[in-house]
mmCIF file of C-alpha atoms and ligand atoms in Angstrom:
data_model
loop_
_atom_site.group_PDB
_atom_site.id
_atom_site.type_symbol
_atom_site.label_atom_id
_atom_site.label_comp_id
_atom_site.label_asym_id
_atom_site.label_seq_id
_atom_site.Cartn_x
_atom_site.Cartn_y
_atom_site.Cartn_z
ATOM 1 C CA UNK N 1 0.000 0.000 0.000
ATOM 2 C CA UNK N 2 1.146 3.403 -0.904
ATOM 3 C CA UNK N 3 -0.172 6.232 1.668
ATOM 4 C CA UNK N 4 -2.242 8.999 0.961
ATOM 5 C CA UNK N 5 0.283 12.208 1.800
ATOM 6 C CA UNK N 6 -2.087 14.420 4.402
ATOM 7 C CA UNK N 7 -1.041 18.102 3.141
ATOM 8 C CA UNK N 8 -1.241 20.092 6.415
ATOM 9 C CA UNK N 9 0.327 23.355 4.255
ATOM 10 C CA UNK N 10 -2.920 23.125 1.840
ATOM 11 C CA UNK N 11 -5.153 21.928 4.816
ATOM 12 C CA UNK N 12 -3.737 24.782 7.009
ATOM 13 C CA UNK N 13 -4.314 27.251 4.092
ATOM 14 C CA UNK N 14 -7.979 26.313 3.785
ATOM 15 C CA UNK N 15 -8.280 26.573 7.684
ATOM 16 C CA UNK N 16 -6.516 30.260 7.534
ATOM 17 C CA UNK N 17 -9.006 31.302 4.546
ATOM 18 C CA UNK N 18 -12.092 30.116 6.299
ATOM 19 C CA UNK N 19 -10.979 32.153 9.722
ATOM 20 C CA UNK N 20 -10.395 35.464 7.288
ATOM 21 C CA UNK N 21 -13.890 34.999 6.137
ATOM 22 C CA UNK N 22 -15.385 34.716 9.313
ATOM 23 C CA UNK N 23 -13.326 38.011 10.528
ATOM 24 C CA UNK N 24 -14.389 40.314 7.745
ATOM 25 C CA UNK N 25 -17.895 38.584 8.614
ATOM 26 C CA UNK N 26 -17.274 39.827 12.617
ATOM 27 C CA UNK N 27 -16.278 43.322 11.308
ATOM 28 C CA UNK N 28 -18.911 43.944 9.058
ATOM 29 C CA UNK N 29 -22.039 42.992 10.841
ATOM 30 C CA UNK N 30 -20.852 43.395 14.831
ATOM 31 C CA UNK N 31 -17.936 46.241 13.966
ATOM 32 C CA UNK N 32 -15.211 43.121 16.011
ATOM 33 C CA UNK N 33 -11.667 43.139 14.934
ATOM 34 C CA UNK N 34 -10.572 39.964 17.207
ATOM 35 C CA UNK N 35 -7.331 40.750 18.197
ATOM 36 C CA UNK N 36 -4.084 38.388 19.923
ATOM 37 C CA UNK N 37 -1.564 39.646 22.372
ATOM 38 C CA UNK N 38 1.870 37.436 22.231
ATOM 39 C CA UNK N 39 4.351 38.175 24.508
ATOM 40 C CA UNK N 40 7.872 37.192 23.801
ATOM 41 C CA UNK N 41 10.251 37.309 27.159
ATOM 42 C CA UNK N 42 14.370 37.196 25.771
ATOM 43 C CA UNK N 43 15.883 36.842 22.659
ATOM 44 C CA UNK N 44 16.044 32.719 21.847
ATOM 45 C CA UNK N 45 16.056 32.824 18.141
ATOM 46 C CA UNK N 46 13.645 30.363 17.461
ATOM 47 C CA UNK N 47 11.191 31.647 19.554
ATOM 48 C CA UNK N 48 11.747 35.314 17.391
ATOM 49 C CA UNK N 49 10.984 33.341 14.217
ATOM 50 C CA UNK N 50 7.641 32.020 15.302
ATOM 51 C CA UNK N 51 6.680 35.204 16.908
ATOM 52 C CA UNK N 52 7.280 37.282 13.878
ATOM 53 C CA UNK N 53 5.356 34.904 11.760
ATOM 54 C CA UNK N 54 2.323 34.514 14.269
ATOM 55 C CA UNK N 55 2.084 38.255 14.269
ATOM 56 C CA UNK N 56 2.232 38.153 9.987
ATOM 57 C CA UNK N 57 -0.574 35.564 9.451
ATOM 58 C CA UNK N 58 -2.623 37.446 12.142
ATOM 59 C CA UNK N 59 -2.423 40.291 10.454
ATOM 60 C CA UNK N 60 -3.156 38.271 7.155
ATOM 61 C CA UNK N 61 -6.489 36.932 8.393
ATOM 62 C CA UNK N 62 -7.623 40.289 9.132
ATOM 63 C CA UNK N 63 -7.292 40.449 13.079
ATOM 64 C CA UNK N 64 -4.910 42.461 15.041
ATOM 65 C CA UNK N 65 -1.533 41.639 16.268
ATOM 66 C CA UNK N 66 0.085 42.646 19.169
ATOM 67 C CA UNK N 67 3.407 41.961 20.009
ATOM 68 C CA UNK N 68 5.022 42.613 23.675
ATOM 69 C CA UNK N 69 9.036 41.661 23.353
ATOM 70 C CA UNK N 70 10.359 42.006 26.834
ATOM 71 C CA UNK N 71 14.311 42.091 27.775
ATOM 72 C CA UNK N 72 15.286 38.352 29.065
ATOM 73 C CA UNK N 73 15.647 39.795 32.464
ATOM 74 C CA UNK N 74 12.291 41.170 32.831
ATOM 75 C CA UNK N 75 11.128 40.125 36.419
ATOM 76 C CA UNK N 76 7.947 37.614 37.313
ATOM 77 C CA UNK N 77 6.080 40.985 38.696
ATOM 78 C CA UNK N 78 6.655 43.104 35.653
ATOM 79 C CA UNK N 79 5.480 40.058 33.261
ATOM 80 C CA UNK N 80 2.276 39.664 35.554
ATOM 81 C CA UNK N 81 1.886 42.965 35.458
ATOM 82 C CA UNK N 82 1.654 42.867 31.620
ATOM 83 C CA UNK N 83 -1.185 40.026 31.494
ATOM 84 C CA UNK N 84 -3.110 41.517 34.098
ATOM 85 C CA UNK N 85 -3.261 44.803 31.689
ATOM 86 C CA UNK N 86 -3.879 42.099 28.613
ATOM 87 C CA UNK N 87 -6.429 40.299 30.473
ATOM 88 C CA UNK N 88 -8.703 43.588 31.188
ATOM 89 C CA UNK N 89 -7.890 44.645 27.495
ATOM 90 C CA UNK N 90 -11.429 44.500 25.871
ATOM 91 C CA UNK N 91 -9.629 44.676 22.403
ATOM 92 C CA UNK N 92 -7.444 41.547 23.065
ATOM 93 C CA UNK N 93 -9.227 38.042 22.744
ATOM 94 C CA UNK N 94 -5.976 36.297 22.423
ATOM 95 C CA UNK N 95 -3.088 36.066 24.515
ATOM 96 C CA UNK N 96 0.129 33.881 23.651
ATOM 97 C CA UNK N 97 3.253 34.122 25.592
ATOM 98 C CA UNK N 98 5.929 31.861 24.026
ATOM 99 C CA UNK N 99 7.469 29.413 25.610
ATOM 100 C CA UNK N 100 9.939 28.391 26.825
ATOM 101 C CA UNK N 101 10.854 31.352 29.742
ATOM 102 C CA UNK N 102 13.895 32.399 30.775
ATOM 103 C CA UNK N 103 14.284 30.253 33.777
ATOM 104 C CA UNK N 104 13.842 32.349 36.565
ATOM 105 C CA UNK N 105 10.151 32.705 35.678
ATOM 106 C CA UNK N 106 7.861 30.371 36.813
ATOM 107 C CA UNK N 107 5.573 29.169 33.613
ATOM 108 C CA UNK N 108 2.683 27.515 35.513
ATOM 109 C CA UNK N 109 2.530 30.796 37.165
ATOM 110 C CA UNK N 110 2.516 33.134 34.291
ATOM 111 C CA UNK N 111 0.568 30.649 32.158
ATOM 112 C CA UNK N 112 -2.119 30.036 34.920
ATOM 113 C CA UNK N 113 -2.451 33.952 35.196
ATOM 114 C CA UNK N 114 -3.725 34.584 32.000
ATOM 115 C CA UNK N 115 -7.520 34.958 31.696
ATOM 116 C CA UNK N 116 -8.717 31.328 30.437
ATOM 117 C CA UNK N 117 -10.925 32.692 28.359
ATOM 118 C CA UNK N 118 -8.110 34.353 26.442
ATOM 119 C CA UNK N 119 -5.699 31.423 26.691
ATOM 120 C CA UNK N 120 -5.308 30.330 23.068
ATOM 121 C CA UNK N 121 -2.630 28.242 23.766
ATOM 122 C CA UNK N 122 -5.290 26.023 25.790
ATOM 123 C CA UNK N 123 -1.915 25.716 28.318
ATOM 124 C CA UNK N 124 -4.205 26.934 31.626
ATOM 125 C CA UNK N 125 -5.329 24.440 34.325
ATOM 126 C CA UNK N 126 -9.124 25.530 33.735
ATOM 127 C CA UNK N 127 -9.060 24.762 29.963
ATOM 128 C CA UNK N 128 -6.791 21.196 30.752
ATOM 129 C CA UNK N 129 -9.440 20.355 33.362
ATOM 130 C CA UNK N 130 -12.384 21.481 30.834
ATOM 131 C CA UNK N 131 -11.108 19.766 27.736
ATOM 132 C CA UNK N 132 -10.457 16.502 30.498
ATOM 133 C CA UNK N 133 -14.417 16.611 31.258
ATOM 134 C CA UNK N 134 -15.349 17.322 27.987
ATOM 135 C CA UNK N 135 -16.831 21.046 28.328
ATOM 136 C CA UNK N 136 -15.912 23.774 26.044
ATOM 137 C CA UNK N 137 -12.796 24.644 26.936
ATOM 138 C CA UNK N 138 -9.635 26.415 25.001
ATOM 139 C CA UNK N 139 -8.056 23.100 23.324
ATOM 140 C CA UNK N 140 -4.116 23.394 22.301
ATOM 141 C CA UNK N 141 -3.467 24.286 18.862
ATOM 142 C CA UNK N 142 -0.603 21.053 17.483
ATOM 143 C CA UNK N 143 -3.256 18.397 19.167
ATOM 144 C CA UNK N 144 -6.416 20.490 17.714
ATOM 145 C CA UNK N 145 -4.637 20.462 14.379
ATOM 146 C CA UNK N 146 -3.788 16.849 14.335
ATOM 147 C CA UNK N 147 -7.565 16.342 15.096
ATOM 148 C CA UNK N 148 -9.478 18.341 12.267
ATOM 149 C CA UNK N 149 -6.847 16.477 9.593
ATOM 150 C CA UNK N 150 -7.993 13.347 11.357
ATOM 151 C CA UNK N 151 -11.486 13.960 11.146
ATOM 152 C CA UNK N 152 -11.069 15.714 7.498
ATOM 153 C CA UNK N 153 -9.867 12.242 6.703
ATOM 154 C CA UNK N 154 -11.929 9.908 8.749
ATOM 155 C CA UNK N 155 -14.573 11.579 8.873
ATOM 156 C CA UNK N 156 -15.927 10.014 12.401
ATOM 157 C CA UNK N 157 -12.997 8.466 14.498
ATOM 158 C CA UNK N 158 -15.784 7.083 16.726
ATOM 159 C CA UNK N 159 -14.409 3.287 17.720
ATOM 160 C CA UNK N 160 -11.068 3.622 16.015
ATOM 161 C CA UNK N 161 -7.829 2.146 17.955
ATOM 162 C CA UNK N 162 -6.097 5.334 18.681
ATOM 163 C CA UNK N 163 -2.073 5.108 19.877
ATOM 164 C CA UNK N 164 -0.462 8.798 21.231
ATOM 165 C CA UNK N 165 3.297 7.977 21.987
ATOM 166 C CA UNK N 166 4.130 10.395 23.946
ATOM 167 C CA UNK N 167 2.666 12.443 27.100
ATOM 168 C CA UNK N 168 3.707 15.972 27.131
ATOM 169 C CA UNK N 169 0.806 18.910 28.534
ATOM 170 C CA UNK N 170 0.884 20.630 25.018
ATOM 171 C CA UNK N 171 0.421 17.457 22.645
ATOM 172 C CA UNK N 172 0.513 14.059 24.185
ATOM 173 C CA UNK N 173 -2.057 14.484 26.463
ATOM 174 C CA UNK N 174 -4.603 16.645 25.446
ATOM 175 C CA UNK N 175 -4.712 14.744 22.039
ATOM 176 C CA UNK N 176 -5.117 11.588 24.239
ATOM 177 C CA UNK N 177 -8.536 13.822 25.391
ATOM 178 C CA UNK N 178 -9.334 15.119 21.834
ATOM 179 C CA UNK N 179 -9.208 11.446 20.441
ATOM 180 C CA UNK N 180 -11.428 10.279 23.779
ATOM 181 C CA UNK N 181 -13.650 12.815 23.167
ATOM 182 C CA UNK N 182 -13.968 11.755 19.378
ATOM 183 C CA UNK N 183 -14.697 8.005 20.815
ATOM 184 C CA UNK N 184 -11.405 6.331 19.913
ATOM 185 C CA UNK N 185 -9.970 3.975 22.527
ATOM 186 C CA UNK N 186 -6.676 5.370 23.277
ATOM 187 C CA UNK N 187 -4.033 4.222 24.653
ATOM 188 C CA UNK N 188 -0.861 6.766 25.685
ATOM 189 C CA UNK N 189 2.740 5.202 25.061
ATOM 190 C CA UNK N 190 6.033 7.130 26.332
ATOM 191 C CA UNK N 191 9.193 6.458 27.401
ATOM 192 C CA UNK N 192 8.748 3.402 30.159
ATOM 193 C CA UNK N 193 6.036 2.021 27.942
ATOM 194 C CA UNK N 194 6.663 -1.705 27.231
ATOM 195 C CA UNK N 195 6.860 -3.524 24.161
ATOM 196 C CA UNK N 196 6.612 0.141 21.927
ATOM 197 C CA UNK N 197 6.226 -1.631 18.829
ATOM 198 C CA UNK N 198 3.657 -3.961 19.441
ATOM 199 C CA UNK N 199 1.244 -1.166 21.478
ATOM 200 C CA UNK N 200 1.978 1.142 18.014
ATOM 201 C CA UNK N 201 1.223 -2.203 15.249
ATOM 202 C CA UNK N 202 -2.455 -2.345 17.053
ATOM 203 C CA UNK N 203 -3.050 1.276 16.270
ATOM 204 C CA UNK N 204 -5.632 2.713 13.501
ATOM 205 C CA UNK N 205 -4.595 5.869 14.351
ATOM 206 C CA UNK N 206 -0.691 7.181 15.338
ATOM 207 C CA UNK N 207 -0.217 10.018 16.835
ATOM 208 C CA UNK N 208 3.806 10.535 17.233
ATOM 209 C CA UNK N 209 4.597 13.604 19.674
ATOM 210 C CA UNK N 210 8.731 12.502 20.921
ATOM 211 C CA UNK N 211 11.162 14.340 19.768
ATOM 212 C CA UNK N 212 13.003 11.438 18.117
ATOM 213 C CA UNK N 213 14.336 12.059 14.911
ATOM 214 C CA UNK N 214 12.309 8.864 12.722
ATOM 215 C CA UNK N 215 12.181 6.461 15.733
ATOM 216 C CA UNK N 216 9.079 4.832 14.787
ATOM 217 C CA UNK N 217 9.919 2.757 11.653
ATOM 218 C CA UNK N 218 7.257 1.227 8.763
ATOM 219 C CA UNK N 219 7.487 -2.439 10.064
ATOM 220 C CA UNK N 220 5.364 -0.735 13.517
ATOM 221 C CA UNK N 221 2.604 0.547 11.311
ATOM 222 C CA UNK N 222 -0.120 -1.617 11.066
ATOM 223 C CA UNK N 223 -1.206 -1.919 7.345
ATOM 224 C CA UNK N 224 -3.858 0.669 6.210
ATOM 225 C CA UNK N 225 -3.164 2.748 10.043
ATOM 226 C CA UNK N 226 -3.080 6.616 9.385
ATOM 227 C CA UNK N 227 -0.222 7.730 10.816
ATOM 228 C CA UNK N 228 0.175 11.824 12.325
ATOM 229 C CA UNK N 229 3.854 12.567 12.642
ATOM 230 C CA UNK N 230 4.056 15.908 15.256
ATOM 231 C CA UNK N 231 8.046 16.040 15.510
ATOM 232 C CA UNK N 232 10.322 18.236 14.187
ATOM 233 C CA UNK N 233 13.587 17.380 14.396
ATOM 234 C CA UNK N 234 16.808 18.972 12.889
ATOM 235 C CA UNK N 235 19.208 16.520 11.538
ATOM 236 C CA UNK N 236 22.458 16.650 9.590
ATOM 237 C CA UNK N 237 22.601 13.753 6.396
ATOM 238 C CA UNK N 238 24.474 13.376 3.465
ATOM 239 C CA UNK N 239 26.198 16.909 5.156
ATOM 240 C CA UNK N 240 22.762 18.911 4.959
ATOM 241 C CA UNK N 241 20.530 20.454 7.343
ATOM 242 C CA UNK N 242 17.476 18.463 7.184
ATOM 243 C CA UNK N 243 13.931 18.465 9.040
ATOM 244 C CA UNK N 244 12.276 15.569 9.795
ATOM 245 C CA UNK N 245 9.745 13.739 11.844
ATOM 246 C CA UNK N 246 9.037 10.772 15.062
ATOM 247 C CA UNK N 247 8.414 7.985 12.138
ATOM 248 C CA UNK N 248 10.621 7.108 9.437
ATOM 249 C CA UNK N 249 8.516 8.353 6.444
ATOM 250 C CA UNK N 250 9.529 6.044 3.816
ATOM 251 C CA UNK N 251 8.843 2.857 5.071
ATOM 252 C CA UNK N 252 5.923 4.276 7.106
ATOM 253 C CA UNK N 253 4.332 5.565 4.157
ATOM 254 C CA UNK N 254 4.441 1.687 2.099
ATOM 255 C CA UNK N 255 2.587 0.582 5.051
ATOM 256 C CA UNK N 256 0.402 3.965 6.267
ATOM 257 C CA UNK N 257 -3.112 4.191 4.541
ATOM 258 C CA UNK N 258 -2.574 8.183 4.843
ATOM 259 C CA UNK N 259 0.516 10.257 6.721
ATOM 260 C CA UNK N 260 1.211 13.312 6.826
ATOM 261 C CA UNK N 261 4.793 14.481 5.970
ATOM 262 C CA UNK N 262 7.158 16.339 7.960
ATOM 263 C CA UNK N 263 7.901 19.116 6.841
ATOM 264 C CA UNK N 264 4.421 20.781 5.520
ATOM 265 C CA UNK N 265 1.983 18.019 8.109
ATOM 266 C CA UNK N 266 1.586 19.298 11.529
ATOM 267 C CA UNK N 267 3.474 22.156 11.699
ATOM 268 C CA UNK N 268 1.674 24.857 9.341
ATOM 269 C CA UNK N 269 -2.033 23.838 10.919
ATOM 270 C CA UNK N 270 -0.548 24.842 14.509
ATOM 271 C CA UNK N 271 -0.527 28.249 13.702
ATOM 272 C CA UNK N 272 -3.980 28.297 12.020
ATOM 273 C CA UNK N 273 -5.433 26.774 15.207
ATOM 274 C CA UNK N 274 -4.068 29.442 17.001
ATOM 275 C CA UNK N 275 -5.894 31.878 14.670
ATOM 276 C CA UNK N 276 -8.724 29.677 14.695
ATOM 277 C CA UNK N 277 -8.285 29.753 18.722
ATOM 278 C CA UNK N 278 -8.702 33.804 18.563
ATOM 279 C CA UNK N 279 -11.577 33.647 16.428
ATOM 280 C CA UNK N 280 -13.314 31.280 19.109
ATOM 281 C CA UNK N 281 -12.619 33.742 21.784
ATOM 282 C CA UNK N 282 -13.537 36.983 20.042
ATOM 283 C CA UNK N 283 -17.155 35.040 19.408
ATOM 284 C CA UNK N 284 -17.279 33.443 22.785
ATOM 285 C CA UNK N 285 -16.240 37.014 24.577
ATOM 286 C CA UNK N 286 -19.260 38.329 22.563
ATOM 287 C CA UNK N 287 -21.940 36.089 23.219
ATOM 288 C CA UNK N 288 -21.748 34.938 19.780
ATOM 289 C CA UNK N 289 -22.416 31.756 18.233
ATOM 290 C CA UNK N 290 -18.590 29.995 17.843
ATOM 291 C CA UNK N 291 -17.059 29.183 14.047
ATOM 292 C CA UNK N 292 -18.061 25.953 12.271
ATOM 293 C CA UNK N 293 -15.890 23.479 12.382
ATOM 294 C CA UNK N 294 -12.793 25.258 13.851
ATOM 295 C CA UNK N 295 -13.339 24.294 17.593
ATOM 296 C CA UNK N 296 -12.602 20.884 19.014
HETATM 297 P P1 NAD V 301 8.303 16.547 25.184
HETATM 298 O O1 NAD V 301 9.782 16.407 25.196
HETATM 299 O O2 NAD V 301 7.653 17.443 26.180
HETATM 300 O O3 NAD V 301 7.638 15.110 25.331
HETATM 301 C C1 NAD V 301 8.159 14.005 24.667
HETATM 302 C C2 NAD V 301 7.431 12.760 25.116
HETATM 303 O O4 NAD V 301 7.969 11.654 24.413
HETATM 304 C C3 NAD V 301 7.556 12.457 26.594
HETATM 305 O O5 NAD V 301 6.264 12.344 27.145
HETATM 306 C C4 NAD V 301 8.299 11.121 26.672
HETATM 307 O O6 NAD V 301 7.735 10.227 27.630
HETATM 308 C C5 NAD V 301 8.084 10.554 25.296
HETATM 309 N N1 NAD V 301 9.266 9.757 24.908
HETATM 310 C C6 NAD V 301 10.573 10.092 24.996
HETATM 311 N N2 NAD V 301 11.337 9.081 24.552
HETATM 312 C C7 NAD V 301 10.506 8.093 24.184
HETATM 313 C C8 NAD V 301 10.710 6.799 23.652
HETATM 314 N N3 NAD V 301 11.920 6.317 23.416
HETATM 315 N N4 NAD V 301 9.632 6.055 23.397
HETATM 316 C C9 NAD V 301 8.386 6.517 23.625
HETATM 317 N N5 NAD V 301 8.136 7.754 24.116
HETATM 318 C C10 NAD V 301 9.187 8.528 24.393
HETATM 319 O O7 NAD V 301 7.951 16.953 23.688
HETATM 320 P P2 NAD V 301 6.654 17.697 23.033
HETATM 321 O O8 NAD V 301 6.661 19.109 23.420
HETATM 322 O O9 NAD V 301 5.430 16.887 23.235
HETATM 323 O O10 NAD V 301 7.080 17.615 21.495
HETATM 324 C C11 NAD V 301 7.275 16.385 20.841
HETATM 325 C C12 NAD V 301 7.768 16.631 19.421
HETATM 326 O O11 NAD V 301 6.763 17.367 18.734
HETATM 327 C C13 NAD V 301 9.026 17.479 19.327
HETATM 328 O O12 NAD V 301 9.756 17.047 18.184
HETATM 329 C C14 NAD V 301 8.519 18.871 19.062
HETATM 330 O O13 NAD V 301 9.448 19.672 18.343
HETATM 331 C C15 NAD V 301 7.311 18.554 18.212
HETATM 332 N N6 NAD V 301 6.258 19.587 18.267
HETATM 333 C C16 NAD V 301 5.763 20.010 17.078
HETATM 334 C C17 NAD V 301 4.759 20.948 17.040
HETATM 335 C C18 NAD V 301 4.205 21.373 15.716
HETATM 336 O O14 NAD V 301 3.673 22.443 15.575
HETATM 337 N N7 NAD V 301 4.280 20.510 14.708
HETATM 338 C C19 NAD V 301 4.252 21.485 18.219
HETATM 339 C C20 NAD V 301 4.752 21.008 19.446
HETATM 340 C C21 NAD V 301 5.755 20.052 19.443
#
């Protein structure tokens, strides 16, 4: 079997068009310009790169940007201080601040003082424990992506042997919740787990959130299985710089009935969940009715 390629850049693209339709909608018939708030602490290049091009595709989609970059010394109180102004900021629906922090900031604190109605990162303890009961909460943006590509494929995942490997707060587990929710039976591998490859070879669906540069190789796949690959991971071959993902995309995809690639899978639809994200708030903060098929 040769595997359908998922194209998260085209899927992302349609996601990104449909939120710019339902902003110029929000500004022409309630005068709403939803607007996000990131906040950047230090100077980690990486972290500059997706800042800048959050704040471009905001501004793309027709919403407002704001952008707060602070020195890397900037103190717990004086980053506090910001949110709380944020938070009470009628114009702001959204508010990001990039991780990772300089490391004498405390994240649970900072995260878990933004307002969690304006936590589009879905990182705050209210929206973990909402998403964990199933009420509307905030859900975060790589595990919300991975789940509209699944259901754009699937259609319903209702019944479907789901496998997460992996069990970080921002993907692991709250896709573990997203694919409950969908009524998958899941089961969540990481490191200790025993026996990796014969958990993964039981799986319809694999979701691979590690940080392994193409640990997860065809032979685990079960035939037909559509396979998510969430890592990014830099590598050096045939003396090149080279991205790629948690499975080992060649002999995954002979096996895979659909994958998505790394890069141009995952990555491109987190940023259009975080716009999606905004969009949800602005409506929510509103009293008005949420987008179609962007939420969870
Ligand atoms: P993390 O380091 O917080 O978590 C990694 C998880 O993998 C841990 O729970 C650990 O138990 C598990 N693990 C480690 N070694 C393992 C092994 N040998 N076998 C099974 N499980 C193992 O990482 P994260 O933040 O969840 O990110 C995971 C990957 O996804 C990284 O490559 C990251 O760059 C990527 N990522 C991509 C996006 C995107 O937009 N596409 C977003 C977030 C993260």
């Amino acid at each position: 079997m040769v595997a359908q390629v998922i194209d998260g850049k085209a899927f992302a693209a349609k996601v990104r068009a449909q939120v710019a339709d339902q902003v110029a909608k929000l500004k022409e018939e309630n005068g709403i310009t939803p607007g996000l708030a990131v906040v950047l602490v230090g100077e980690d290049p990486a972290s500059q790169v997706y800042v800048r091009s959050k704040g471009k595709m905001t501004v793309e989609v027709g919403m407002n940007s704001y952008e707060h970059k602070l020195d890397a010394d900037t103190s717990e109180e004086d980053l506090l201080a910001l949110i709380e102004k944020l938070n009470n900021d009628p114009a702001v629906n959204g508010i990001l601040v990039q991780l990772p922090l300089p490391k004498h900031l405390n994240e649970d604190l900072v995260i878990n003082s933004i307002d969690p109605a304006k936590d589009v990162d879905g990182f705050h303890i209210s929206n973990v424990g909402l998403l964990g009961t199933g009420q509307k909460s905030m859900v975060p943006c790589t595990p919300l992506g991975c789940l509209m590509m699944l259901r754009d494929h699937h259609g319903s995942l209702s019944g479907m042997d789901a496998v997460v490997i992996g069990r970080s707060n921002i993907v692991g587990k709250p896709m573990a919740q997203l694919l409950l929710g969908d009524s998958c039976t899941v089961t969540i591998a990481h490191s200790r787990t025993k026996d990796l490859p014969d958990v993964v070879r039981r799986a319809d669906i694999v979701v691979a959130a590690v940080g392994r540069p193409e640990m997860v190789p065809g032979d685990w796949i079960k035939e037909g299985a559509t396979v998510i690959d969430v890592g990014i991971n830099r590598i050096e071959r045939d003396g090149k710089n080279k991205l790629v993902g948690d499975v080992d995309y060649a002999s995954a995809a002979e096996r895979a009935g659909a994958i998505t690639p790394v890069p141009g899978g995952v990555g491109p639809m987190t940023i259009a969940c975080l716009l999606a994200n905004t969009l949800t708030a602005a409506c929510r903060a509103n009293g008005l009715p949420e987008p179609e098929g962007l939420t969870a």
